Short mmCIF file of C-alpha atoms in Angstrom, two decimals:
data_model
loop_
_atom_site.label_atom_id
_atom_site.label_comp_id
_atom_site.label_asym_id
_atom_site.label_seq_id
_atom_site.Cartn_x
_atom_site.Cartn_y
_atom_site.Cartn_z
CA LYS A 264 22.84 -9.16 14.31
CA ARG A 265 22.74 -5.85 16.24
CA GLU A 266 22.18 -7.86 19.35
CA GLU A 267 25.33 -9.95 18.52
CA ALA A 268 27.49 -6.93 18.05
CA ALA A 269 26.27 -5.14 21.16
CA ALA A 270 27.13 -8.34 23.12
CA ALA A 271 30.55 -8.71 21.53
CA ALA A 272 31.09 -4.90 22.27
CA ALA A 273 30.07 -5.51 25.79
CA ALA A 274 32.34 -8.48 26.26
CA SER A 275 35.46 -6.75 24.76
CA ALA A 276 34.94 -3.49 26.84
CA PRO A 277 36.27 -5.20 30.08
CA GLU A 278 39.03 -6.90 28.11
CA LEU A 279 39.91 -3.47 26.63
CA ALA A 280 40.12 -1.94 30.07
CA ALA A 281 42.26 -4.77 31.51
CA ALA A 282 44.55 -4.70 28.41
CA SER A 283 45.10 -0.93 28.90
CA GLY A 284 45.80 -1.22 32.50
CA GLY A 285 42.28 -0.27 33.56
CA GLY A 286 43.04 3.36 32.57
CA ALA A 287 40.52 6.25 32.85
CA GLU A 288 40.28 6.42 29.15
CA ALA A 289 39.26 2.82 28.86
CA GLU A 290 36.75 3.29 31.40
CA ARG A 291 35.40 6.27 29.86
CA LEU A 292 34.98 4.24 26.55
CA ALA A 293 33.47 1.31 28.22
CA ALA A 294 30.90 3.80 29.86
CA GLU A 295 30.24 5.36 26.38
CA ASN A 296 29.83 2.11 24.91
CA ALA A 297 27.22 1.12 27.43
CA GLN A 298 25.23 4.40 26.88
CA LEU A 299 25.24 3.87 23.08
CA ARG A 300 24.17 0.33 23.49
CA ALA A 301 21.22 1.56 25.66
CA GLN A 302 20.16 4.15 23.14
CA ILE A 303 20.27 1.55 20.30
CA GLU A 304 18.23 -0.64 22.35
CA ALA A 305 15.59 2.13 23.11
CA LEU A 306 15.39 3.08 19.47
CA GLU A 307 14.87 -0.58 18.58
CA HIS A 308 11.95 -0.69 21.08
CA THR A 309 10.66 2.42 19.77
CA THR A 310 10.76 1.17 16.27
CA ALA A 311 9.14 -2.11 17.35
CA ILE A 312 6.13 -0.05 18.87
CA TYR A 313 5.71 1.80 15.59
CA MET A 314 5.78 -1.21 13.68
CA THR A 315 3.10 -2.81 15.95
CA LEU A 316 0.97 0.24 15.82
CA THR A 317 0.98 0.62 11.91
CA GLY A 318 1.49 -2.95 10.64
CA VAL A 319 4.32 -1.74 8.63
CA THR A 320 7.72 -3.23 9.02
CA VAL A 321 10.85 -0.94 8.20
CA ARG A 322 14.30 -2.06 7.36
CA LEU A 323 16.92 0.65 6.84
CA GLU A 324 19.33 -0.05 4.04
CA ALA A 325 23.07 0.74 4.13
CA GLY A 326 23.56 4.42 4.51
CA GLY A 327 20.27 4.84 6.47
CA GLN A 328 18.66 7.18 3.68
CA THR A 329 16.63 4.33 2.11
CA ALA A 330 14.27 2.02 3.91
CA THR A 331 12.58 -1.24 2.57
CA CYS A 332 8.89 -1.13 3.94
CA GLU A 333 6.13 -3.86 3.97
CA CYS A 334 2.58 -3.17 5.18
CA ARG A 335 0.65 -6.45 5.74
CA GLY A 336 -3.06 -7.10 6.21
CA GLU A 337 -4.94 -10.24 6.61
CA GLU A 338 -4.87 -11.15 2.90
CA ARG A 339 -2.96 -8.33 1.32
CA THR A 340 0.62 -7.10 1.27
CA HIS A 341 2.37 -4.14 -0.19
CA ALA A 342 6.01 -3.80 -0.29
CA PHE A 343 7.70 -0.37 -1.14
CA THR A 344 10.82 1.63 -0.54
CA VAL A 345 11.16 5.12 0.71
CA ASP A 346 14.25 7.40 0.00
CA THR A 347 14.70 10.28 2.47
CA GLN A 348 17.03 12.09 -0.03
CA PRO A 349 15.85 11.15 -3.58
CA GLU A 350 18.36 12.00 -6.44
CA ASP A 351 15.64 13.93 -8.42
CA GLY A 352 14.09 15.54 -5.30
CA ASP A 353 14.49 18.79 -3.38
CA GLU A 354 15.32 19.30 0.05
CA GLY A 355 12.40 18.24 2.34
CA GLU A 356 10.99 15.58 -0.24
CA ILE A 357 10.86 11.86 -0.06
CA GLY A 358 10.87 9.39 -2.78
CA TYR A 359 8.58 6.27 -2.87
CA ALA A 360 8.93 3.25 -5.12
CA PRO A 361 6.86 0.24 -5.08
CA ALA A 362 9.11 -3.03 -4.57
CA PRO A 363 10.40 -4.42 -7.85
CA GLY A 364 8.00 -6.99 -9.08
CA ALA A 365 5.22 -5.69 -6.84
CA VAL A 366 1.72 -6.52 -8.13
CA GLY A 367 -0.96 -3.84 -7.46
CA CYS A 368 -2.82 -4.35 -4.29
CA PRO A 369 -6.44 -4.13 -4.76
CA GLY A 370 -7.62 -0.61 -3.53
CA LEU A 371 -4.14 1.03 -3.91
CA PRO A 372 -4.38 4.09 -5.79
CA ASP A 373 -2.90 3.93 -9.37
CA TYR A 374 -0.31 6.57 -8.44
CA LEU A 375 1.17 4.29 -5.76
CA LEU A 376 2.05 1.80 -8.56
CA ASP A 377 4.85 4.11 -9.82
CA GLU A 378 7.87 5.97 -8.44
CA LEU A 379 7.00 9.37 -7.05
CA ILE A 380 8.66 12.11 -5.06
CA PHE A 381 6.46 14.23 -2.60
CA GLU A 382 6.85 16.65 0.29
CA ARG A 383 7.88 15.15 3.65
CA GLU A 384 4.58 16.49 5.09
CA GLN A 385 2.59 14.38 2.85
CA ALA A 386 4.19 10.96 4.32
CA PRO A 387 1.49 10.41 6.80
CA ALA A 388 -1.23 10.59 4.07
CA LEU A 389 0.77 8.01 1.87
CA LEU A 390 0.92 5.64 4.74
CA VAL A 391 -2.84 5.95 5.29
CA LYS A 392 -3.44 5.21 1.62
CA VAL A 393 -1.41 2.09 1.78
CA MET A 394 -2.87 0.96 5.11
CA GLU A 395 -6.45 1.33 3.73
CA ALA A 396 -5.33 -0.65 0.82
CA VAL A 397 -3.81 -3.50 2.41
CA GLY A 398 -6.64 -3.35 5.03
CA GLY A 399 -9.26 -3.69 2.39
CA GLY A 400 -10.72 -0.26 3.69
CA LYS A 401 -10.19 -1.17 7.39
CA ALA A 402 -7.33 -1.26 9.90
CA PRO A 403 -4.61 -3.73 8.62
CA HIS A 404 -4.63 -6.05 11.70
CA THR A 405 -7.66 -7.84 12.93
CA PRO A 406 -8.15 -7.36 16.63
CA ARG A 407 -7.76 -10.53 18.64
CA SER A 408 -9.69 -9.69 21.86
CA SER A 409 -13.19 -8.33 22.32
CA ARG A 410 -11.70 -5.19 24.21
CA ARG A 411 -9.60 -4.32 21.17
CA SER A 412 -12.57 -5.09 18.86
CA SER A 413 -14.80 -2.46 20.70
CA ILE A 414 -11.93 0.09 20.69
CA MET A 415 -11.45 -0.45 16.95
CA SER A 416 -15.21 -0.31 16.17
CA ASN A 417 -15.80 2.91 17.95
CA ALA A 418 -12.77 4.80 16.28
#
């Protein structure tokens, strides 16, 4: 959907410039539009790299303060939401909740079966716990090449 919106915006920029007589303001807006589209593309690429490295997919909800996440392993999956501004939290805290109807993933600590609020600095530890449970105590993704296998086994 974002690509479609960016394409529509790109197509409309020249039309806007032509409709306004090709003025400097229209050209400035078209350049700003192109710059913003490039920034969005770079952010989407960065997000894709993080998703590849962690095995966690992240989808921002409306407003951008809540994300629906899913960590997938070979045989296990754990879905959860993260809220960067939980109602009952203080500044610098994050809310975590397993997805509605989520069944406990074997190896997932019991405390991750309930909603909780924690300090932002603890987020990496939470992700490690989820990844360990989904991966059955190992990395969530099985490497496909012998080079990757040797890298993973020497970690």
